[in-house]
Coordinates of C-alpha atoms in Angstrom, one line a residue:
X19 CA 15.0 0.9 9.0
X20 CA 15.3 3.4 11.8
X21 CA 12.1 4.3 13.6
X22 CA 12.8 6.6 16.6
X23 CA 10.2 6.5 19.4
X24 CA 11.4 9.7 21.1
X25 CA 11.5 12.6 18.7
X26 CA 11.5 15.3 21.3
X27 CA 15.2 16.1 20.8
X28 CA 17.5 19.1 20.1
X29 CA 18.8 17.1 17.1
X30 CA 18.2 19.0 13.8
X31 CA 17.2 17.2 10.6
X32 CA 18.1 18.4 7.2
X33 CA 14.6 17.7 6.0
X34 CA 11.3 16.4 7.5
X35 CA 8.9 15.0 4.9
X36 CA 5.3 15.0 5.9
X37 CA 3.4 12.3 4.1
X38 CA 4.6 8.8 3.1
X39 CA 2.8 8.3 -0.2
X40 CA 4.6 8.0 -3.5
X41 CA 5.7 11.6 -3.5
X42 CA 6.9 11.9 0.0
X43 CA 8.6 8.5 0.0
X44 CA 10.4 9.3 -3.2
X45 CA 11.6 12.6 -1.8
X46 CA 12.8 10.9 1.4
X47 CA 14.6 8.2 -0.5
X48 CA 16.4 10.7 -2.8
X49 CA 17.5 12.9 0.0
X50 CA 18.6 10.0 2.2
X51 CA 20.7 8.6 -0.7
X52 CA 22.3 12.0 -1.1
X53 CA 23.5 11.8 2.5
X54 CA 21.0 14.1 4.2
X55 CA 19.5 13.5 7.6
X56 CA 15.9 12.9 6.8
X57 CA 12.7 12.0 8.7
X58 CA 9.6 10.7 7.0
X59 CA 6.3 11.1 8.9
X60 CA 3.3 9.1 7.7
X61 CA 0.0 8.8 9.5
X62 CA -0.6 5.1 8.5
X63 CA -3.9 3.3 8.7
X64 CA -5.2 4.7 5.4
X65 CA -5.0 3.9 1.7
X66 CA -5.8 6.6 -0.8
X67 CA -8.6 5.8 -3.3
X68 CA -6.6 5.3 -6.5
X69 CA -7.0 3.3 -9.7
X70 CA -3.3 2.2 -9.3
X71 CA -2.2 2.8 -12.9
X72 CA 1.5 3.3 -13.6
X73 CA 3.3 3.7 -16.9
X74 CA 6.4 1.8 -18.0
X75 CA 8.3 5.1 -17.7
X76 CA 7.6 5.1 -13.9
X77 CA 8.8 1.5 -13.5
X78 CA 12.1 2.3 -15.3
X79 CA 12.7 5.8 -13.9
X80 CA 12.0 5.0 -10.3
X81 CA 13.4 1.4 -10.3
X82 CA 10.2 -0.4 -9.3
X83 CA 10.5 -4.2 -9.0
X84 CA 8.4 -6.1 -11.5
X85 CA 6.7 -8.1 -8.8
X86 CA 4.9 -5.0 -7.5
X87 CA 2.9 -4.9 -10.7
X88 CA -0.2 -6.9 -9.9
X89 CA -1.5 -6.6 -13.5
X90 CA -0.4 -5.5 -16.9
X91 CA -3.2 -3.9 -18.8
X92 CA -3.2 -4.4 -22.6
X93 CA -6.3 -2.4 -23.6
X94 CA -8.9 0.1 -22.4
X95 CA -12.6 0.1 -23.2
X96 CA -14.3 3.5 -23.3
X97 CA -18.1 3.4 -22.8
X98 CA -20.2 6.3 -24.2
X99 CA -23.5 7.6 -22.8
X100 CA -25.3 5.6 -25.6
X101 CA -23.5 2.4 -24.3
X102 CA -21.5 2.3 -27.5
X103 CA -18.0 1.1 -26.7
X104 CA -14.5 1.8 -28.1
X105 CA -11.7 -0.7 -27.6
X106 CA -8.2 0.9 -27.4
X107 CA -5.5 -1.8 -27.6
X108 CA -2.1 -0.9 -26.4
X109 CA 0.3 -1.9 -29.3
X110 CA 3.7 -2.8 -27.9
X111 CA 3.3 -1.7 -24.4
X112 CA 1.2 -1.9 -21.2
X113 CA -0.3 0.0 -18.3
X114 CA 1.0 -1.4 -15.0
X115 CA -1.3 -1.8 -12.0
X116 CA -0.2 -1.6 -8.4
X117 CA -2.0 -2.1 -5.1
X118 CA -1.4 1.2 -3.2
X119 CA -1.0 -0.5 0.2
X120 CA 1.9 -2.7 -0.9
X121 CA 3.3 -0.1 -3.3
X122 CA 3.4 2.8 -0.9
X123 CA 4.9 0.6 1.9
X124 CA 7.7 -0.6 -0.5
X125 CA 8.6 3.0 -1.2
X126 CA 8.6 4.0 2.5
X127 CA 10.8 0.9 3.4
X128 CA 13.2 1.7 0.6
X129 CA 13.6 5.2 1.9
X130 CA 14.2 3.8 5.4
X131 CA 16.7 1.3 4.1
X132 CA 18.7 4.1 2.6
X133 CA 18.8 6.0 5.9
X134 CA 15.5 7.9 6.3
X135 CA 14.0 7.8 9.9
X136 CA 10.4 6.7 9.8
X137 CA 7.8 8.1 12.3
X138 CA 4.1 7.3 12.4
X139 CA 2.0 10.4 13.1
X140 CA -0.1 13.3 11.9
X141 CA 1.2 16.8 11.3
X142 CA -0.2 19.4 13.7
X143 CA 1.7 22.6 13.2
X144 CA 4.9 24.3 12.2
X145 CA 6.6 26.6 14.7
X146 CA 10.1 28.4 14.9
X147 CA 12.5 29.1 17.6
X148 CA 14.2 32.4 18.2
X149 CA 16.9 31.5 15.6
X150 CA 14.3 30.8 13.0
X151 CA 14.8 27.1 12.8
X152 CA 11.6 25.3 12.0
X153 CA 10.0 22.8 14.3
X154 CA 7.5 20.2 13.0
X155 CA 4.9 19.3 15.7
X156 CA 3.1 16.1 15.1
X157 CA 0.9 13.7 17.1
X158 CA 2.0 10.1 17.1
X159 CA -0.3 7.3 15.9
X160 CA -0.4 3.6 16.2
X161 CA 0.2 1.4 13.1
X162 CA -3.5 1.2 12.4
X163 CA -3.7 5.0 12.2
X164 CA -5.3 5.6 15.6
X165 CA -4.0 8.7 17.3
X166 CA -2.5 8.0 20.8
X167 CA -2.4 11.7 21.8
X168 CA 1.4 11.9 22.4
X169 CA 2.9 15.1 20.9
X170 CA 6.4 15.2 19.3
X171 CA 8.6 18.1 18.2
X172 CA 11.3 17.8 15.5
X173 CA 13.7 20.6 14.4
X174 CA 14.6 20.8 10.8
X175 CA 16.3 23.0 8.2
X176 CA 13.6 22.3 5.6
X177 CA 10.2 20.7 5.2
X178 CA 8.5 18.9 2.3
X179 CA 4.8 18.8 2.5
X180 CA 3.6 15.7 0.7
X181 CA 0.5 15.1 2.8
X182 CA -2.1 15.0 0.0
X183 CA -5.0 17.2 -1.0
X184 CA -6.2 19.6 1.7
X185 CA -2.6 19.5 2.9
X186 CA -2.1 20.6 6.5
X187 CA 1.5 21.7 5.6
X188 CA 0.2 23.9 2.8
X189 CA -2.4 25.5 5.1
X190 CA 0.3 26.3 7.6
X191 CA 3.0 27.5 5.3
X192 CA 1.8 28.0 1.7
X193 CA -1.8 29.0 1.9
X194 CA -1.9 30.0 -1.8
X195 CA -1.5 26.4 -2.7
X196 CA -4.8 25.4 -1.2
X197 CA -6.8 27.4 -3.8
X198 CA -7.1 24.7 -6.5
X199 CA -10.2 22.9 -7.9
X200 CA -10.9 19.3 -6.6
X201 CA -12.7 16.2 -7.8
X202 CA -13.9 14.0 -5.0
X203 CA -13.1 10.3 -5.7
X204 CA -14.6 7.2 -4.2
X205 CA -13.9 3.6 -5.0
X206 CA -14.6 0.1 -3.8
X207 CA -12.0 -2.6 -3.9
X208 CA -13.7 -5.9 -4.9
X209 CA -12.6 -9.5 -5.5
X210 CA -12.0 -10.0 -9.2
X211 CA -14.2 -12.5 -11.0
X212 CA -12.5 -15.7 -11.9
X213 CA -14.1 -16.1 -15.3
X214 CA -15.1 -13.7 -18.1
X215 CA -18.8 -14.5 -18.2
X216 CA -19.7 -11.1 -16.7
X217 CA -17.7 -9.3 -19.4
X218 CA -14.8 -8.6 -17.0
X219 CA -11.3 -8.9 -18.5
X220 CA -8.3 -8.9 -16.2
X221 CA -6.1 -7.2 -18.8
X222 CA -8.5 -4.4 -19.7
X223 CA -9.4 -1.2 -18.0
X224 CA -13.0 0.0 -18.5
X225 CA -13.8 3.8 -18.4
X226 CA -17.4 5.0 -18.3
X227 CA -18.2 8.5 -19.7
X228 CA -21.9 8.7 -18.7
X229 CA -23.8 11.3 -16.7
X230 CA -25.4 8.7 -14.5
X231 CA -21.9 7.5 -13.5
X232 CA -20.4 11.0 -13.2
X233 CA -21.8 14.3 -14.4
X234 CA -18.4 15.9 -14.8
X235 CA -15.7 13.2 -14.7
X236 CA -15.8 9.4 -15.3
X237 CA -16.2 6.0 -13.7
X238 CA -13.5 3.3 -13.8
X239 CA -13.1 -0.5 -13.5
X240 CA -9.3 -1.2 -13.1
X241 CA -8.2 -4.8 -12.5
X242 CA -5.5 -5.4 -9.9
X243 CA -5.0 -9.1 -10.2
X244 CA -7.0 -10.7 -7.4
X245 CA -8.9 -7.5 -6.7
X246 CA -10.4 -4.7 -8.8
X247 CA -10.9 -1.0 -8.2
X248 CA -14.4 0.2 -9.1
X249 CA -14.9 3.9 -8.6
X250 CA -16.1 7.3 -9.7
X251 CA -15.1 11.0 -9.4
X252 CA -17.1 14.2 -9.4
X253 CA -16.8 17.8 -8.2
X254 CA -20.6 18.3 -8.1
X255 CA -21.7 18.7 -4.5
X256 CA -24.6 16.5 -3.6
X257 CA -23.8 13.9 -6.3
X258 CA -23.8 10.5 -4.6
X259 CA -20.5 8.8 -5.4
X260 CA -21.6 5.6 -3.5
X261 CA -24.8 5.3 -5.5
X262 CA -22.9 5.9 -8.8
X263 CA -20.4 3.2 -7.8
X264 CA -23.2 0.8 -7.2
X265 CA -24.6 1.5 -10.6
X266 CA -21.1 1.1 -12.1
X267 CA -20.7 -2.3 -10.4
X268 CA -24.1 -3.4 -11.8
X269 CA -23.1 -2.2 -15.3
X270 CA -19.8 -4.1 -15.0
X271 CA -21.3 -7.3 -13.7
X272 CA -19.6 -6.9 -10.4
X273 CA -22.6 -6.3 -8.1
X274 CA -22.1 -9.7 -6.5
X275 CA -18.4 -9.5 -6.0
X276 CA -17.1 -9.4 -2.5
X277 CA -16.2 -5.9 -1.3
X278 CA -12.8 -5.8 0.3
X279 CA -12.7 -2.1 1.4
X280 CA -14.1 1.3 0.6
X281 CA -12.2 4.6 0.3
X282 CA -12.8 8.2 -0.6
X283 CA -10.7 11.4 -0.9
X284 CA -10.5 14.7 -2.8
X285 CA -8.1 14.8 -5.8
X286 CA -6.7 18.2 -7.1
X287 CA -7.3 18.9 -10.7
X288 CA -4.8 21.7 -11.3
X289 CA -1.2 22.4 -10.2
X290 CA -1.0 25.1 -7.4
X291 CA 0.4 28.4 -8.5
X292 CA 3.0 28.3 -5.8
X293 CA 4.7 25.3 -4.1
X294 CA 7.1 26.9 -1.6
X295 CA 7.0 29.5 1.1
X296 CA 10.2 31.3 0.1
X297 CA 11.9 30.2 3.2
X298 CA 12.2 26.5 4.0
X299 CA 9.0 24.7 2.9
X300 CA 8.1 23.1 -0.5
X301 CA 5.1 21.0 -1.5
X302 CA 4.9 17.9 -3.6
X303 CA 2.4 15.4 -4.9
X304 CA -1.3 16.1 -4.4
X305 CA -0.4 18.9 -1.9
X306 CA 1.1 20.7 -5.0
X307 CA -1.9 19.7 -7.2
X308 CA 0.0 17.5 -9.6
X309 CA -2.8 15.2 -10.7
X310 CA -3.5 15.3 -14.5
X311 CA -6.9 16.8 -15.5
X312 CA -9.2 14.7 -17.5
X313 CA -7.4 11.4 -16.7
X314 CA -6.9 11.8 -12.9
X315 CA -3.5 10.2 -13.2
X316 CA -1.4 11.0 -10.3
X317 CA 1.2 8.4 -9.2
X318 CA 3.9 9.2 -11.8
X319 CA 3.5 13.0 -11.4
X320 CA 3.5 12.6 -7.6
X321 CA 6.8 10.7 -7.7
X322 CA 8.4 13.1 -10.2
X323 CA 7.2 16.1 -8.1
X324 CA 8.7 14.4 -5.0
X325 CA 12.0 14.0 -6.8
X326 CA 12.0 17.7 -8.0
X327 CA 11.2 18.8 -4.4
X328 CA 14.1 16.7 -3.1
X329 CA 16.4 18.2 -5.7
X330 CA 15.3 21.7 -4.7
X331 CA 15.8 21.1 -1.0
X332 CA 19.3 19.6 -1.8
X333 CA 20.2 22.8 -3.6
X334 CA 18.8 25.0 -0.9
X335 CA 20.7 23.1 1.8
X336 CA 23.9 23.4 -0.2
X337 CA 23.7 27.1 -1.0
X338 CA 21.3 28.6 1.5
X339 CA 19.5 30.3 -1.4
X340 CA 15.8 30.0 -0.8
X341 CA 15.1 30.7 -4.4
X342 CA 16.2 27.1 -5.1
X343 CA 12.9 25.9 -3.6
X344 CA 10.9 27.4 -6.5
X345 CA 12.8 25.2 -8.9
X346 CA 10.6 22.2 -8.0
X347 CA 7.5 23.8 -9.6
X348 CA 9.5 25.4 -12.4
X349 CA 11.0 22.2 -13.5
X350 CA 7.7 20.3 -13.3
X351 CA 5.7 22.8 -15.3
X352 CA 8.4 23.1 -17.9
X353 CA 8.1 19.4 -18.6
X354 CA 4.4 18.8 -18.1
X355 CA 2.6 22.2 -17.9
X356 CA 1.5 22.0 -21.5
X357 CA 0.1 18.5 -21.1
X358 CA -1.8 19.6 -18.0
X359 CA -3.2 22.6 -19.9
X360 CA -4.4 20.6 -22.9
X361 CA -6.0 18.0 -20.6
X362 CA -7.7 20.7 -18.6
X363 CA -9.2 22.1 -21.9
X364 CA -10.3 18.6 -22.8
X365 CA -12.0 18.0 -19.5
X366 CA -13.7 21.4 -19.6
X367 CA -15.2 21.1 -23.1
X368 CA -15.9 17.3 -23.4
X369 CA -16.9 16.2 -19.8
X370 CA -19.7 18.8 -19.4
X371 CA -22.7 16.8 -20.8
X372 CA -23.6 13.5 -22.4
X373 CA -23.8 15.0 -25.8
X374 CA -20.1 16.1 -25.6
X375 CA -19.1 12.8 -23.9
X376 CA -20.6 10.9 -26.8
X377 CA -18.4 12.8 -29.2
X378 CA -15.4 12.3 -27.0
X379 CA -15.7 8.6 -26.9
X380 CA -16.4 8.4 -30.6
X381 CA -13.1 10.2 -31.2
X382 CA -11.3 7.5 -29.2
X383 CA -11.9 5.1 -32.1
X384 CA -9.6 7.2 -34.3
X385 CA -6.2 5.4 -34.9
X386 CA -4.3 8.7 -34.6
X387 CA -5.9 9.4 -31.2
X388 CA -5.2 5.9 -29.9
X389 CA -1.6 5.9 -31.0
X390 CA -0.8 9.3 -29.7
X391 CA -2.6 8.7 -26.4
X392 CA -0.8 5.5 -25.6
X393 CA 2.6 6.7 -26.8
X394 CA 2.3 9.9 -24.7
X395 CA 1.0 8.0 -21.7
X396 CA 3.7 5.3 -21.7
X397 CA 6.6 7.7 -22.3
X398 CA 5.2 10.7 -20.3
X399 CA 6.0 13.2 -23.0
X400 CA 4.2 14.7 -26.0
X401 CA 4.7 12.8 -29.2
X402 CA 6.6 15.2 -31.5
X403 CA 7.7 13.0 -34.3
X404 CA 4.4 13.0 -36.2
X405 CA 3.1 16.6 -36.4
X406 CA 0.6 15.7 -39.1
X407 CA -1.1 13.3 -36.8
X408 CA -1.4 16.1 -34.2
X409 CA -2.9 18.3 -36.9
X410 CA -5.5 15.7 -37.9
X411 CA -6.5 15.1 -34.3
X412 CA -6.8 18.9 -33.7
X413 CA -9.0 19.3 -36.7
X414 CA -11.3 16.5 -35.6
X415 CA -11.4 17.9 -32.1
X416 CA -12.5 21.3 -33.4
X417 CA -15.0 19.7 -35.8
X418 CA -16.6 17.8 -32.9
X419 CA -16.6 20.7 -30.6
X420 CA -18.4 22.9 -33.0
X421 CA -20.7 20.0 -34.1
X422 CA -19.4 20.2 -37.7
X423 CA -19.5 16.3 -37.9
X424 CA -21.7 13.7 -36.3
X425 CA -20.4 11.2 -33.7
X426 CA -19.3 7.8 -35.0
X427 CA -19.0 9.0 -38.5
X428 CA -16.7 6.9 -40.6
X429 CA -17.0 3.7 -38.5
X430 CA -17.7 1.4 -41.4
X431 CA -14.3 0.3 -42.5
X432 CA -10.9 -1.0 -41.4
X433 CA -9.7 -1.1 -37.9
X434 CA -12.6 1.0 -36.5
X435 CA -15.2 -1.8 -37.2
X436 CA -13.5 -3.9 -34.6
X437 CA -12.9 -1.0 -32.3
X438 CA -16.6 0.1 -32.0
X439 CA -19.0 -2.2 -30.2
X440 CA -22.6 -1.6 -29.6
X441 CA -23.8 -4.9 -28.3
X442 CA -20.9 -6.2 -26.3
X443 CA -19.9 -8.8 -28.9
X444 CA -16.5 -9.0 -30.4
X445 CA -14.7 -11.3 -32.8
X446 CA -17.7 -13.6 -32.7
X447 CA -17.8 -13.8 -28.9
X448 CA -20.0 -12.4 -26.2
X449 CA -17.4 -11.8 -23.4
X450 CA -16.4 -8.3 -24.4
X451 CA -18.6 -6.9 -21.8
X452 CA -22.3 -7.0 -21.1
X453 CA -21.6 -3.7 -19.3
X454 CA -23.6 -2.0 -22.1
X455 CA -26.7 -4.0 -21.2
X456 CA -26.1 -3.7 -17.5
X457 CA -25.6 0.0 -17.9
X458 CA -29.4 0.4 -17.7
X459 CA -29.1 0.0 -14.0

């Protein structure tokens, strides 16, 4: 790894990436491997609040070592406002879980190993000399994230802003990108229980769709091996995320678990309409708004956005054509714009009140919904091989939206009997989760 302590130099980088999360680190790694002179600036001392879920497609596409997966989730439990539960087993696959502190550092170190120069600091401003060459001005920080006051200037031919929601790079260079809706997320990392007497299962994610947990989003309990992420999100000002997380911990039997750390941050819920400044700056990750609506999933999309930003910069540097920078957004939206649109509609119509949330969770018991959901999640593309299943799901969505059917109708036969759980008992046992009983807190 090369970490330069004196960045006040006339040396010109091909690209300076601001932000060392999954998006920025992926962009830095790709550009460095392509032979470009790259600097990766990360402020350190902070871990983003994140459930840590990654699909198998990410592990394969971005060559993630298996040892970074601290858990492999085999099912999800959806909890409705009425405390009725739906189990969604993952047939033939898994959801990987990562700890963001170790995962992000691995990505940064990989980029450095491939030639990127690492610097620890916070972006301050973007200026230009008389020739138009950009200068990134940043304030250095100690490894714990504390600012030491020393300013540095780095000249560069291009900039990738991957510095998260409320991106300082976006405010400085692409102000249009800051006009996106946000959900504010808060979570607490706690020690995972050793047994299952509280209803906790280390291979299951729990998702709570209840107004007391979140009036417009959801709450989650995501196991990470030795630790577990328990958190909530909401865009409603004045709603207490900390109080809701306390209720969620009580509902999940985790109120007595040791708290390791607490974190909070805004999360964008819609891709920005523009990612570049038409000159030499392009955005990626949360700075570009690439977090999936409804699910809040962001790691895969951040890394893909970082890769597309790197490709756009590579083409720009090779040709001098600033129009290449717009290809990052164009490529991303071509692949995932439809999915984001559909998820946005789902969130808008079904997360608005408990009556709709009850219907949403009841639909999750449907075999078509479960299969299409998991196949799309694991492969990161819409399932096209079974159009009739899509038509059936669409018809059921419309029927529930217009209240043409009652929730939980048809739960009296076959697979759905095992899927729907009112009391927390399953297969003759009582360890499926007393979260329903505890939900009264």
